[in-house]
Amino acid sequence: MSHFAQLDENNIVISVVKCDNDDPNGDEGYQWVLDNIGGRWVQTSYNNNFRKNYAGIGYTYDESRDAFIPIKPAEGNYVLNEDTCRWIKQEL
């Protein structure tokens, strides 16, 4: 199965869908989401850390890092780990 994240105009994930890999066109479901749902889509995967993290609703897609970044926790002092694109709590 292929997974795709739908992005809004600010690159925030608003939906994640699963598509069939047996697409005869070889696009692994990408054209299906365009034709049937519309919008802007970026492929994601939880099996191989493709684009650093599996996309979740509310995550941001950072084009320069080609990565999905989780929502920053509201409480505490967090910095983004550039290697994993995950938030790490910093002790004060």
Tab-separated table of C-alpha atoms in Angstrom, residues 11-64:
chain	number	residue	atom	x	y	z
A	11	ASN	CA	1.684	22.784	3.785
A	12	ILE	CA	-0.252	21.506	6.804
A	13	VAL	CA	-1.456	17.895	6.536
A	14	ILE	CA	-5.259	17.783	6.451
A	15	SER	CA	-5.757	14.149	5.441
A	16	VAL	CA	-3.832	10.896	4.983
A	17	VAL	CA	-5.074	8.126	2.685
A	18	LYS	CA	-3.965	4.619	1.761
A	19	CYS	CA	-3.897	3.559	-1.908
A	20	ASP	CA	-3.326	0.316	-3.757
A	21	ASN	CA	0.231	-0.341	-5.030
A	22	ASP	CA	-1.041	-2.473	-7.903
A	23	ASP	CA	-1.727	0.542	-10.086
A	24	PRO	CA	-1.180	-0.399	-13.754
A	25	ASN	CA	-0.025	3.168	-14.461
A	26	GLY	CA	2.896	2.750	-12.064
A	27	ASP	CA	2.093	5.837	-10.025
A	28	GLU	CA	1.083	3.785	-6.958
A	29	GLY	CA	-2.161	5.609	-6.323
A	30	TYR	CA	-1.007	9.198	-6.787
A	31	GLN	CA	-3.150	9.788	-9.858
A	32	TRP	CA	-6.126	8.184	-8.108
A	33	VAL	CA	-6.050	10.700	-5.237
A	34	LEU	CA	-5.722	13.564	-7.707
A	35	ASP	CA	-8.597	12.340	-9.858
A	36	ASN	CA	-10.943	11.283	-7.049
A	37	ILE	CA	-10.207	13.654	-4.186
A	38	GLY	CA	-8.247	16.537	-5.702
A	39	GLY	CA	-5.913	18.891	-3.897
A	40	ARG	CA	-2.184	18.702	-3.260
A	41	TRP	CA	-0.671	15.374	-2.176
A	42	VAL	CA	2.754	14.194	-1.012
A	43	GLN	CA	3.645	10.536	-0.503
A	44	THR	CA	4.438	9.347	3.023
A	45	SER	CA	5.439	6.000	4.524
A	46	TYR	CA	5.625	4.557	8.030
A	47	ASN	CA	7.696	1.555	6.957
A	48	ASN	CA	10.926	3.268	5.903
A	49	ASN	CA	10.986	6.799	7.396
A	50	PHE	CA	10.410	8.201	3.933
A	51	ARG	CA	10.374	11.995	4.408
A	52	LYS	CA	11.684	11.533	7.977
A	53	ASN	CA	8.284	10.882	9.628
A	54	TYR	CA	4.972	9.317	8.688
A	55	ALA	CA	2.589	12.206	8.069
A	56	GLY	CA	-0.168	12.887	10.564
A	57	ILE	CA	-3.003	15.379	10.539
A	58	GLY	CA	-1.613	18.716	11.676
A	59	TYR	CA	1.980	17.910	10.687
A	60	THR	CA	3.818	20.363	8.434
A	61	TYR	CA	5.469	19.320	5.197
A	62	ASP	CA	8.775	21.197	4.923
A	63	GLU	CA	9.753	21.284	1.247
A	64	SER	CA	13.350	22.351	1.864
